[in-house]
Short mmCIF file of N, CA, C and O in Angstrom, two decimals:
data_model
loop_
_atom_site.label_atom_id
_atom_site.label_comp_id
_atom_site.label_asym_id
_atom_site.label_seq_id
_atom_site.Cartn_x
_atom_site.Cartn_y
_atom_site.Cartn_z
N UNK A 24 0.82 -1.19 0.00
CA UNK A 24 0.00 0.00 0.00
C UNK A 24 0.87 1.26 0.00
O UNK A 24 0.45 2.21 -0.67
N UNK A 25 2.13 1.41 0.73
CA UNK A 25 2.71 2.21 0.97
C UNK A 25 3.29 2.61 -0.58
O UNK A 25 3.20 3.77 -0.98
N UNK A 26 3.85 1.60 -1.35
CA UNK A 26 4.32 2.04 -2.95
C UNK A 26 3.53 2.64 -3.81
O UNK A 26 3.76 3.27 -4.84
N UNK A 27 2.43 2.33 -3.18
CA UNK A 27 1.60 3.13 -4.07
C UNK A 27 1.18 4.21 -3.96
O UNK A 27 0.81 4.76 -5.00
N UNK A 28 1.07 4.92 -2.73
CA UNK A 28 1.09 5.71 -2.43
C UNK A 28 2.11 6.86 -2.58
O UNK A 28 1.82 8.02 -2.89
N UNK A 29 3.24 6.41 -2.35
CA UNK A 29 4.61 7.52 -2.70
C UNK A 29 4.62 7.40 -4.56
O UNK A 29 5.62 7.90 -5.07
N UNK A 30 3.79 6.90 -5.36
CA UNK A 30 3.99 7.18 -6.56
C UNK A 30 4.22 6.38 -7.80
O UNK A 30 4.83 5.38 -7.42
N UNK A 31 4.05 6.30 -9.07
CA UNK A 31 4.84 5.94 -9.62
C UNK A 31 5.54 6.71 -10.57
O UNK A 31 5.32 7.76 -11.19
N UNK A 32 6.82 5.53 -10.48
CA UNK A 32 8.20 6.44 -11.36
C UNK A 32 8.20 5.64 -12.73
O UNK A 32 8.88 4.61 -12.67
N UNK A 33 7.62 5.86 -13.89
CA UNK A 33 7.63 5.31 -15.71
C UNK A 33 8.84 5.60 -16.11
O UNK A 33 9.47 6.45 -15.49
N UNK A 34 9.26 5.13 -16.94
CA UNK A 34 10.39 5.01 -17.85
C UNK A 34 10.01 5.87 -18.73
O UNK A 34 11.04 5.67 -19.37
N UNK A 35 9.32 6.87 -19.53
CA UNK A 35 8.92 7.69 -20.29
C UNK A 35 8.77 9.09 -19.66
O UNK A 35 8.20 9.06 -18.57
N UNK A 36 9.14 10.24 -20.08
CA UNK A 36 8.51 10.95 -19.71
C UNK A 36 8.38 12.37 -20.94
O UNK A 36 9.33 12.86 -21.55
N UNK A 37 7.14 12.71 -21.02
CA UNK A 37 6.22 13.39 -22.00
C UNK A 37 6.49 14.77 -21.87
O UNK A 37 6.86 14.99 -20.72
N UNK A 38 6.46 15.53 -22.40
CA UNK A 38 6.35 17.02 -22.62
C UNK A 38 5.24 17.35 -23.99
O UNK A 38 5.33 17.07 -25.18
N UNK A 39 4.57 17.82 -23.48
CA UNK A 39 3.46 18.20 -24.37
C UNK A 39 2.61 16.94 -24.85
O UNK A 39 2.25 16.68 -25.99
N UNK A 40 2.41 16.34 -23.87
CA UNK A 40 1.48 14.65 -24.51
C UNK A 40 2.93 13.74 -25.47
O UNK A 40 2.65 12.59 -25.81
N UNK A 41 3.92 14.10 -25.73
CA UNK A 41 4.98 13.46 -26.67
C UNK A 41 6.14 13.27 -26.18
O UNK A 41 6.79 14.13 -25.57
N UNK A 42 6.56 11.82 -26.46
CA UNK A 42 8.16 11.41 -25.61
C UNK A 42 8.91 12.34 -26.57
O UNK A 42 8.25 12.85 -27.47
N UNK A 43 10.62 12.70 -26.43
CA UNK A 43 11.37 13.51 -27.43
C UNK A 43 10.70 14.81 -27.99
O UNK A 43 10.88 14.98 -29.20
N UNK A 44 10.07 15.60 -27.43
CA UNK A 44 9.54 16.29 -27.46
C UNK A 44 10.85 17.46 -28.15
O UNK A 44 11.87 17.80 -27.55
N UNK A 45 10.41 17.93 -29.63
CA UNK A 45 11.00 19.55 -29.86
C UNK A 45 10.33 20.63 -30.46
O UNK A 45 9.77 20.62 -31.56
N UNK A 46 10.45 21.54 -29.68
CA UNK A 46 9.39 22.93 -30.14
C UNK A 46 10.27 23.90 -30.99
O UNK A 46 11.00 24.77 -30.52
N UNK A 47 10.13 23.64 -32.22
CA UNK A 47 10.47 24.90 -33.28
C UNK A 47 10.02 26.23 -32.79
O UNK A 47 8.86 26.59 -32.61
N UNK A 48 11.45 27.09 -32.53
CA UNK A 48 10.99 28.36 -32.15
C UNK A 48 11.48 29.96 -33.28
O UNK A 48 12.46 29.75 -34.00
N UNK A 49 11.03 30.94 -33.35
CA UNK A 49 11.27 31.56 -34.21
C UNK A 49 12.36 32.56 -33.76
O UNK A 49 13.03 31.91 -32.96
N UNK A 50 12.86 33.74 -33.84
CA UNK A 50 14.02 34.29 -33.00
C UNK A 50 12.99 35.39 -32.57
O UNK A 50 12.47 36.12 -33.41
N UNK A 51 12.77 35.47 -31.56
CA UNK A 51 12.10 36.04 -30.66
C UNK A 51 11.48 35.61 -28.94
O UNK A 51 11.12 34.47 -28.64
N UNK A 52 11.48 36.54 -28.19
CA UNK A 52 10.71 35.96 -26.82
C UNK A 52 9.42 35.27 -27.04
O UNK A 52 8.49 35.48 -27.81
N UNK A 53 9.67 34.22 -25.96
CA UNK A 53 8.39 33.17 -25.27
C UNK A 53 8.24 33.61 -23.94
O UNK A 53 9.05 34.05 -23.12
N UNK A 54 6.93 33.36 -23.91
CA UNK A 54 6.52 33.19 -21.78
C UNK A 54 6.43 31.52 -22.04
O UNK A 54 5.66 31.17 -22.94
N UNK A 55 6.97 30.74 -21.51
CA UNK A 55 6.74 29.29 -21.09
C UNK A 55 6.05 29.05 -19.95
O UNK A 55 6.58 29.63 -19.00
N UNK A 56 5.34 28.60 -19.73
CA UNK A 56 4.47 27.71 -18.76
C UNK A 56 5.10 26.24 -19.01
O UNK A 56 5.27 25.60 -20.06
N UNK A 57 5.42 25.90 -17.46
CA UNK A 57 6.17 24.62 -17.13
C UNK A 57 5.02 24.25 -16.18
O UNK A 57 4.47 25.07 -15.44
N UNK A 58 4.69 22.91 -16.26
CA UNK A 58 3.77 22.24 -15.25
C UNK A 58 4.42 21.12 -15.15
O UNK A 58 4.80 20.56 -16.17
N UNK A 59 4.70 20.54 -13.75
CA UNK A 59 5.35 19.39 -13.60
C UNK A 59 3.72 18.43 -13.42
O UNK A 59 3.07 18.64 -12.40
N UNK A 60 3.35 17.69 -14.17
CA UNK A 60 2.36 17.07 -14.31
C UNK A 60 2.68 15.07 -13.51
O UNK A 60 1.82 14.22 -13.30
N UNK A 61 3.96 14.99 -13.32
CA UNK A 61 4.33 13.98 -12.64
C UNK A 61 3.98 13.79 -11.41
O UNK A 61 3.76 14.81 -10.76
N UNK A 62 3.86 12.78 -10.90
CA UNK A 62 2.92 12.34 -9.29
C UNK A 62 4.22 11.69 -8.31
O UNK A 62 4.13 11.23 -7.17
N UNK A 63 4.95 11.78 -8.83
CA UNK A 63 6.25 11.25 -7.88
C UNK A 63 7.42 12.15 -8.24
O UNK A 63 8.27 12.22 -7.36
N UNK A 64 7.66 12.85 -9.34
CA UNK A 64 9.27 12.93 -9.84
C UNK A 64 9.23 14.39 -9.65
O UNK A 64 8.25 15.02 -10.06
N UNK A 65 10.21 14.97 -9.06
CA UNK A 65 10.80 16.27 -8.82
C UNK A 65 11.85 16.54 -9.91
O UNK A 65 12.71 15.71 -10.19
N UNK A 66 11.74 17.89 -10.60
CA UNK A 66 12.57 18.15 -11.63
C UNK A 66 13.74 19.49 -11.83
O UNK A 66 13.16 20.56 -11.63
N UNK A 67 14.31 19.56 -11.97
CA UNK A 67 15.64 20.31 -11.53
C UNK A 67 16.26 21.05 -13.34
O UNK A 67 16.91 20.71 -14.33
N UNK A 68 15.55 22.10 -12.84
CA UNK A 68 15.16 22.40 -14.94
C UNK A 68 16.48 23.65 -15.09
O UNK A 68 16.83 24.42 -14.20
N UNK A 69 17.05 23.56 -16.54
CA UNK A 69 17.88 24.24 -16.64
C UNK A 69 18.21 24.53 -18.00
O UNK A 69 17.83 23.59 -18.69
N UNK A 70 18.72 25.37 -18.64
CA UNK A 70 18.88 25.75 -19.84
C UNK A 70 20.45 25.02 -20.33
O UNK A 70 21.48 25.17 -19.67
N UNK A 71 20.39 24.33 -21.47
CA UNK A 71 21.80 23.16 -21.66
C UNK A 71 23.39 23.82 -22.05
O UNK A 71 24.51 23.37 -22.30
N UNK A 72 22.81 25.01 -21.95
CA UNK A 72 24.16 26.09 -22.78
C UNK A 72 24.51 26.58 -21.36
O UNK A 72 25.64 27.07 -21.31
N UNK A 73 23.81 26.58 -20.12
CA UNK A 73 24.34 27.60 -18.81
C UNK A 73 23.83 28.77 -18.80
O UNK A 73 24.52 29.46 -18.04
N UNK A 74 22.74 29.56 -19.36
CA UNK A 74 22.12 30.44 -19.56
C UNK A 74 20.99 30.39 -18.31
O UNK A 74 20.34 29.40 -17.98
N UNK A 75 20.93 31.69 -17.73
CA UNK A 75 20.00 31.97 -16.72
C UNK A 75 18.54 31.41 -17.54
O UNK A 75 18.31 31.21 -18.73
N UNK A 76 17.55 31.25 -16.11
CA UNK A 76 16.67 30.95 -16.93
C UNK A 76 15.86 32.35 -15.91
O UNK A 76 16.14 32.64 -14.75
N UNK A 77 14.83 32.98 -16.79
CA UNK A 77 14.59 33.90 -16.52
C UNK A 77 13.07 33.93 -15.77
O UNK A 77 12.16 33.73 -16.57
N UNK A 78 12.64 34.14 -14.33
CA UNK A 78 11.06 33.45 -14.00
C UNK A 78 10.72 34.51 -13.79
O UNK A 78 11.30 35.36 -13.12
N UNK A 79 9.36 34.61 -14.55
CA UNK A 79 8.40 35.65 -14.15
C UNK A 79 7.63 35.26 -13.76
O UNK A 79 7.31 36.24 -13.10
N UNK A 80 6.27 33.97 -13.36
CA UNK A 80 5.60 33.49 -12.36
C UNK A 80 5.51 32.40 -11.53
O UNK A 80 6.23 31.70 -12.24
N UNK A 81 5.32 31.93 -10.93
CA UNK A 81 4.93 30.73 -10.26
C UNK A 81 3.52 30.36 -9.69
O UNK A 81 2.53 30.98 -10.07
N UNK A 82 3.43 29.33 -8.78
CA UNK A 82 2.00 28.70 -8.59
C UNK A 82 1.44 29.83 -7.48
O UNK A 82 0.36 29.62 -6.93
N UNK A 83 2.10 30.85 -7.23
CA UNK A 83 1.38 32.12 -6.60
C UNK A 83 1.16 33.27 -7.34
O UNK A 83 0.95 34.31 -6.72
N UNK A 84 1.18 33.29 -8.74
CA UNK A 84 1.36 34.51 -9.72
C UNK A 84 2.39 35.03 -10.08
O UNK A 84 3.54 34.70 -9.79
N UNK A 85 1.92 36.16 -10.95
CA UNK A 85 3.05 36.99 -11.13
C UNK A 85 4.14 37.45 -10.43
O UNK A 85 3.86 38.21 -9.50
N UNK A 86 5.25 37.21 -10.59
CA UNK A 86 6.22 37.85 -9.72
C UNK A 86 6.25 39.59 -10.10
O UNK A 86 5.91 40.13 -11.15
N UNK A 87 6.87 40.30 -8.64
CA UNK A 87 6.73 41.79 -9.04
C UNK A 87 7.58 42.63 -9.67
O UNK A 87 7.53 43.84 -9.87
N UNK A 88 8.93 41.19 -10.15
CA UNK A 88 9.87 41.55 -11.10
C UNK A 88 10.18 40.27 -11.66
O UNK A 88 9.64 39.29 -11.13
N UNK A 89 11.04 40.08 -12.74
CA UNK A 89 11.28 38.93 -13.01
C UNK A 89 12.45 38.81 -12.29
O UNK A 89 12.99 39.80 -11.80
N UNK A 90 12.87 37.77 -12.17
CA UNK A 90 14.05 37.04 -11.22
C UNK A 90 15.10 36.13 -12.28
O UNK A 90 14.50 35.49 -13.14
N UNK A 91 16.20 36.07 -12.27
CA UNK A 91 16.93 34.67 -13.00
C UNK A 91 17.73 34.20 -12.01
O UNK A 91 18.22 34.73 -11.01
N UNK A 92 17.80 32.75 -12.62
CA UNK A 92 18.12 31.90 -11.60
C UNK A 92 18.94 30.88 -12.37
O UNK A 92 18.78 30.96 -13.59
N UNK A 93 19.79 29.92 -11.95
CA UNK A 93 20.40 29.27 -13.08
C UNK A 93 19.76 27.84 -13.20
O UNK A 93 19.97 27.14 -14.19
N UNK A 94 19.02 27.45 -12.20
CA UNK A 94 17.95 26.34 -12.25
C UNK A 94 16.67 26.68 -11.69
O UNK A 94 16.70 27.53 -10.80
N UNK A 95 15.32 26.12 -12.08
CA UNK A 95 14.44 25.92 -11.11
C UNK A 95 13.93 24.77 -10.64
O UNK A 95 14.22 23.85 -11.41
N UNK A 96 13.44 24.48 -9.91
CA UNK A 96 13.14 22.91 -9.39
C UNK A 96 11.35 23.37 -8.79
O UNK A 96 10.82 24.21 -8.06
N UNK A 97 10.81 21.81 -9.95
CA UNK A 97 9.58 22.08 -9.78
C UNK A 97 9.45 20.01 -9.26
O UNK A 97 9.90 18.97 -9.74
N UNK A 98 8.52 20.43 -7.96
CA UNK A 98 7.92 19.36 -7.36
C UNK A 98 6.38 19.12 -8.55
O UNK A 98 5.93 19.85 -9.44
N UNK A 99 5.87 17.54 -7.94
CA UNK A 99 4.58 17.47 -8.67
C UNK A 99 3.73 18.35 -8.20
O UNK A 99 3.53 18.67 -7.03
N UNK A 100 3.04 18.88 -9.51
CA UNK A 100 1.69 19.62 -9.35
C UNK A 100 2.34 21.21 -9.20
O UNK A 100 1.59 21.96 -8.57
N UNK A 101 3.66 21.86 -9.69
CA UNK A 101 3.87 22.90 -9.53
C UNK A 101 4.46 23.44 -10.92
O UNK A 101 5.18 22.86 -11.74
N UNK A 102 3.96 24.69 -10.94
CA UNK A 102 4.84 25.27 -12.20
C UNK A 102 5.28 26.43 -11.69
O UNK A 102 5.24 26.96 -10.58
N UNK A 103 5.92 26.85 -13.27
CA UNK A 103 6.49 28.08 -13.18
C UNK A 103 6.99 28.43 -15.10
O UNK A 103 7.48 27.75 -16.00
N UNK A 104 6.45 29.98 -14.93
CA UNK A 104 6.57 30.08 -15.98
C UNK A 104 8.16 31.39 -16.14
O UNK A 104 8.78 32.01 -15.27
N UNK A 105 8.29 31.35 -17.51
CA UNK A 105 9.40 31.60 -17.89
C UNK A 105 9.42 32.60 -18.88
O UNK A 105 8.32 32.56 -19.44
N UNK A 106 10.27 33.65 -19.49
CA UNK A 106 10.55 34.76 -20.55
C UNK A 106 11.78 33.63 -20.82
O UNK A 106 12.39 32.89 -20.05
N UNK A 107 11.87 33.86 -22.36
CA UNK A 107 12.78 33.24 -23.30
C UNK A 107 13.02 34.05 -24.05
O UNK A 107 11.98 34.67 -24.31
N UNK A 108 14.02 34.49 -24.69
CA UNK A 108 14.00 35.45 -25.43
C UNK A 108 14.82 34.74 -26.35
O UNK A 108 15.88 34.34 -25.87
N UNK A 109 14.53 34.39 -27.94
CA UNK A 109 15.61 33.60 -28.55
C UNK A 109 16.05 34.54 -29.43
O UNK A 109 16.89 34.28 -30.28
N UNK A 110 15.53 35.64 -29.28
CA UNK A 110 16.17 36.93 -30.69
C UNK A 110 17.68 37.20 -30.89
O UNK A 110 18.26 37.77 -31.82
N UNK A 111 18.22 36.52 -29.55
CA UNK A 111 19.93 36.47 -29.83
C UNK A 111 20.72 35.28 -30.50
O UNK A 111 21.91 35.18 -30.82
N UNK A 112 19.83 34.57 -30.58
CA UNK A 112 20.43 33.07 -31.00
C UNK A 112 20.46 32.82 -32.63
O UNK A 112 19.37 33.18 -33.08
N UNK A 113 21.12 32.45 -33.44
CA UNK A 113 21.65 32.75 -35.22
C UNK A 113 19.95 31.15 -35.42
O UNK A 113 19.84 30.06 -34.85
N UNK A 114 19.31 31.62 -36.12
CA UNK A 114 18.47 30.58 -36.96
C UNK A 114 18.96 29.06 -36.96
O UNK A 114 19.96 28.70 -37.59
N UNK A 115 18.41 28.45 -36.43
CA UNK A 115 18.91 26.76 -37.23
C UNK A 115 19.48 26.53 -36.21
O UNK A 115 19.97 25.41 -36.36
N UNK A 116 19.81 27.06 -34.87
CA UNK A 116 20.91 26.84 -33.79
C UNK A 116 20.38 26.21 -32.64
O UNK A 116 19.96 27.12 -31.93
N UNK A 117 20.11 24.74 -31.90
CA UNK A 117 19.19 24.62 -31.39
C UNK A 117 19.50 24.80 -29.40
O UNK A 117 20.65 24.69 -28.97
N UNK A 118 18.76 24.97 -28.80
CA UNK A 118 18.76 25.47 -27.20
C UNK A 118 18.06 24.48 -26.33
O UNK A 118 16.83 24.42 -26.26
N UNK A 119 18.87 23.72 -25.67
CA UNK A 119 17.92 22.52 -24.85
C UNK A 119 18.11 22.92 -23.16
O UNK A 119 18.98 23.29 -22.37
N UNK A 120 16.30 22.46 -23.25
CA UNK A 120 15.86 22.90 -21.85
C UNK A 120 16.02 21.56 -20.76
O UNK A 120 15.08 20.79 -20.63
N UNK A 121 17.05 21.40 -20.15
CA UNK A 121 17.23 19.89 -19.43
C UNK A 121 16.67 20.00 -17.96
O UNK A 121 16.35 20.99 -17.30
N UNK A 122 16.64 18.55 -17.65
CA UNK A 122 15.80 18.59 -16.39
C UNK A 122 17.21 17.45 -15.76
O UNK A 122 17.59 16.50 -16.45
N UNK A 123 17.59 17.64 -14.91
CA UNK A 123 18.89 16.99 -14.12
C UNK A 123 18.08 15.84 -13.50
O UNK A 123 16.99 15.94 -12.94
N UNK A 124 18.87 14.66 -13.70
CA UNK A 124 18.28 13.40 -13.20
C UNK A 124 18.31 13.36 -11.97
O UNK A 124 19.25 13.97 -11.46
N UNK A 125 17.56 12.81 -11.25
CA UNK A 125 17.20 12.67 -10.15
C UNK A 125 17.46 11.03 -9.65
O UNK A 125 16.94 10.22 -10.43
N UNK A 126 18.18 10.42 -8.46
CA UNK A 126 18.77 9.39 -8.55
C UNK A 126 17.74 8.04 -9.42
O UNK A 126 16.53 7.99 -9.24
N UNK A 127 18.32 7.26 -10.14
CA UNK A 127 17.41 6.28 -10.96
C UNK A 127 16.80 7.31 -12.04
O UNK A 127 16.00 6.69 -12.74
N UNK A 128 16.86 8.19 -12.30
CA UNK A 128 16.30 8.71 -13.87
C UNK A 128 17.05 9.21 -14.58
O UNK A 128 18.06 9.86 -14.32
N UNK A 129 16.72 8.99 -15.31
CA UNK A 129 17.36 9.58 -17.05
C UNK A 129 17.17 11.05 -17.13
O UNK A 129 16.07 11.58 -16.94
N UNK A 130 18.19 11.65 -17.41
CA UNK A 130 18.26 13.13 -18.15
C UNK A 130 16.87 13.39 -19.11
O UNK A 130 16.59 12.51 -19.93
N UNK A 131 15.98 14.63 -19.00
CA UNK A 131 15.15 15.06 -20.01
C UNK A 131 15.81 16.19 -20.98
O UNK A 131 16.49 17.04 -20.41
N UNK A 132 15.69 16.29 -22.24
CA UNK A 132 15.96 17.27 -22.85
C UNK A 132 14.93 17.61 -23.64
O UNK A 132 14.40 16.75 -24.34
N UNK A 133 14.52 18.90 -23.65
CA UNK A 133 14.02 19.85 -24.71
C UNK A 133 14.56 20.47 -25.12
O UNK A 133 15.39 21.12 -24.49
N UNK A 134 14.37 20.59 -26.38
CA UNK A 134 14.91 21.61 -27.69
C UNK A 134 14.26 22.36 -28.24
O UNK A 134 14.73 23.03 -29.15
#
């Protein structure tokens, strides 16, 4: 009873309903909305180049400035959203959003 309760941990994990998940972006800012939609797995999110990641809300709203941070870590059932700005980055060049494994999991990457 108790395993079931603390969760389960899948071998897959989805971004946008899709395993390998990559979002074609154009050179310009995004607001991202991150929802950790997982029932057990804590995620430790970070941009793959070392680039601040820049938060303007969380699961209490708007922040009253934006903040950067060089990771954020979202538990289940929490988000946080994000400014991206890709207008500095040359066309065709791609930017992955990783999530740091957590002991027994595999690295996530978005691109």
């Amino acid at each position: 009873m108790m395993d079931q309760m603390m969760g389960l941990l899948g071998d897959r994990i989805l971004v946008n309903g899709r395993p390998d998940f990559v979002l074609p972006v154009a050179t310009r800012p995004y607001r991202l909305r991150l929802l950790n939609g997982s029932n057990s797995r804590i995620y430790k999110l970070g941009w793959g180049d070392g680039s601040p990641l820049t938060v303007i809300a969380t699961d209490g709203g708007l922040l009253e400035r934006p903040i950067q941070r060089s990771h954020v870590t979202l538990g289940p059932a929490e988000r946080v959203e994000l400014w991206a700005d890709f207008g500095g980055r040359p066309p065709g060049r791609s930017c992955a959003c990783r999530a740091s494994p957590s002991p027994g999991q595999r690295p996530v990457i978005w691109v």
